[in-house]
XYZ file of C-alpha atoms in Angstrom:
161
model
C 78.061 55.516 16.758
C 76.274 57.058 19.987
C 73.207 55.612 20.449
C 69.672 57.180 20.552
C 69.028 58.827 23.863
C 65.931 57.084 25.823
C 63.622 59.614 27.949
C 60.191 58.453 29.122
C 56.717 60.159 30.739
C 53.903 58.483 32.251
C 50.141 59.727 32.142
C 48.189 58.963 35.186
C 45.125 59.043 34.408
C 41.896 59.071 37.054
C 39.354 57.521 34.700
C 36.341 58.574 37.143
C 37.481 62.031 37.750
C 38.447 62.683 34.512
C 41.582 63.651 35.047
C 45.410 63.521 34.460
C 48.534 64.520 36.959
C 50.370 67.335 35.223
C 53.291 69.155 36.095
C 54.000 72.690 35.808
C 57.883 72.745 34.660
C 59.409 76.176 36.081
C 61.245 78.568 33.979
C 64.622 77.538 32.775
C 67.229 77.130 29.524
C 64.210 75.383 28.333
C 60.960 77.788 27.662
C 60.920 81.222 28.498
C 58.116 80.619 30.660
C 56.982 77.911 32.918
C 55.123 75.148 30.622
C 53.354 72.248 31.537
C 54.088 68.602 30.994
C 53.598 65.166 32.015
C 55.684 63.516 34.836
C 58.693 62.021 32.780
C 62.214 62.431 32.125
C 65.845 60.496 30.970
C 66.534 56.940 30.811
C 69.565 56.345 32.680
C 72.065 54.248 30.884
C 71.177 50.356 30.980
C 67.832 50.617 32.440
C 64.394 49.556 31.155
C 62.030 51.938 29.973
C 58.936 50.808 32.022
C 61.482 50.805 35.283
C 63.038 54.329 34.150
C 59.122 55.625 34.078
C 58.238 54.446 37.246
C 61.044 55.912 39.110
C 60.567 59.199 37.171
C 56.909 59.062 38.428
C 58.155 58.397 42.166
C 60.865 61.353 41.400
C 58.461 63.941 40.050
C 55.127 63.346 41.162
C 55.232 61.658 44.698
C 52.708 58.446 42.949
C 54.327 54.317 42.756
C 53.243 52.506 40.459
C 55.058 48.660 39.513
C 56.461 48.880 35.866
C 54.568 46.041 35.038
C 51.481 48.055 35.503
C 52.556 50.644 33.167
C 51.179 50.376 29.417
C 53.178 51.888 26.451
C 50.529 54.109 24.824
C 52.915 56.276 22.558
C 56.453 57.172 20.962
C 57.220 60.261 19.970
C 60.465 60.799 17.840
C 62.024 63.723 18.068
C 64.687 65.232 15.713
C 66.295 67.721 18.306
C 65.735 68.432 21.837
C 65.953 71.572 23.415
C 68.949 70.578 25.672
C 70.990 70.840 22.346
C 71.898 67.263 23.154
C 70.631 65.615 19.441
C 67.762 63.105 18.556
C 65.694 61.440 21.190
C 62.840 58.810 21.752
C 60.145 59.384 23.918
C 58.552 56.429 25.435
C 54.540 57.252 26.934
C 53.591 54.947 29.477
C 50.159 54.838 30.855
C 48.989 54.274 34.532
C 44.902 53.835 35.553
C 46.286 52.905 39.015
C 48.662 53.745 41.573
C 49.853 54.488 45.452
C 50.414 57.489 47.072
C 49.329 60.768 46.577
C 50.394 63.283 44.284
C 52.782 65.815 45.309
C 55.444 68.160 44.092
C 58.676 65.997 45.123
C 61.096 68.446 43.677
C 60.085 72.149 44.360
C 62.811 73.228 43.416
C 62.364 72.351 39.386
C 58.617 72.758 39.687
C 56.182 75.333 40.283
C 53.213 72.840 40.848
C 52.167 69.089 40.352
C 48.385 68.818 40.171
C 45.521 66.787 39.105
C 43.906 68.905 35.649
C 40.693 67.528 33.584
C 41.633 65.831 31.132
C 39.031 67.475 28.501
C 40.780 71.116 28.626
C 44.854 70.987 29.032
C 46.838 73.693 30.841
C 48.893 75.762 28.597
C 51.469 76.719 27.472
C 52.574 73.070 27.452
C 55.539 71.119 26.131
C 54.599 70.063 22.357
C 55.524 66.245 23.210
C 53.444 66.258 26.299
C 50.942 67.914 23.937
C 50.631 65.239 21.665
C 51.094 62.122 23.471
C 48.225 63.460 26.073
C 45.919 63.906 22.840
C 46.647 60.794 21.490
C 46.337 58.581 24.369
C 43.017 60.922 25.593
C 41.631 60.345 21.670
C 42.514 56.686 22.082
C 44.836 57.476 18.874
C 45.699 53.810 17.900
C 48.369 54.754 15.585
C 50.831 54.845 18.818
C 54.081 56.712 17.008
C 54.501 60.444 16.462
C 56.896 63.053 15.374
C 58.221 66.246 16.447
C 60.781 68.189 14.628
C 60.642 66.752 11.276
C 58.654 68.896 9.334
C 60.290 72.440 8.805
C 57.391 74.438 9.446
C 57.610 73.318 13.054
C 58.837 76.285 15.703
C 61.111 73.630 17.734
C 61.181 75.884 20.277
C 57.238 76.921 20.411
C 54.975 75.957 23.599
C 51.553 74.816 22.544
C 48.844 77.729 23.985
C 51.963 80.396 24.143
């Protein structure tokens, strides 16, 4: 039996700005246009969830933080990722605090990684990014989501496209 795949995203979140690092995701297999997201990605085999979203914070977005200081804010479940790849879980973390500053660490996958408000969303943006950025921003206590379940859902639709 092959186990659930693990992939995680962290929202930084400025409180006194009002604002939240996004990243805009170029055009690949994935979207026929460049979407945004949230700084996030796999789980490598064996390794924690709050470590795998720190590095994939370092990786993406240039900013440290300690997994200890990350808070799980979300899960999203998600019947079938684009990849093709099956099922996955989707782990939010939360940061309010950090190092560094943010920066596009991997031009070469994305076309930008900014600071956005946090009241009005780029789009088009990934539908998981989508919801766990609403919930967490609406203080959603509920903390567990779907994607893909319900038939009427366009897996392959961009929120805003």
């Amino acid at each position: 039996m092959q186990s659930l795949r693990q992939a995680v995203c962290v929202i930084v979140h400025d409180e006194k700005a009002g604002k939240v690092a996004c990243v805009h995701y170029a055009n690949d297999s994935w979207s026929k246009v460049p979407a945004w997201t949230v700084p996030g990605g796999k789980a490598e085999e064996g390794e924690r969830l709050d470590e795998a979203a720190a590095r994939e914070l370092r990786e993406e977005a240039g900013l440290v933080v300690a997994p200890a200081e990350l808070r799980l804010v979300h899960t999203i479940q998600v019947k079938a990722g684009w990849d093709g790849k099956g099922p996955f879980l989707l782990s939010v973390f939360a940061a309010t605090s950090w190092s560094g500053e943010l920066t596009n660490t991997e031009p070469d996958k994305h076309l930008a990684v900014v600071w956005v408000d946090a009241d009005t969303l780029p789009t088009p943006m990934f539908p998981t990014s989508h919801a766990a950025l609403t919930a967490y921003l609406s203080g959603d206590g509920r903390g567990f989501s779907t994607y893909g379940w319900d038939a009427s859902e366009d897996l392959r639709a961009l929120v805003g496209a």
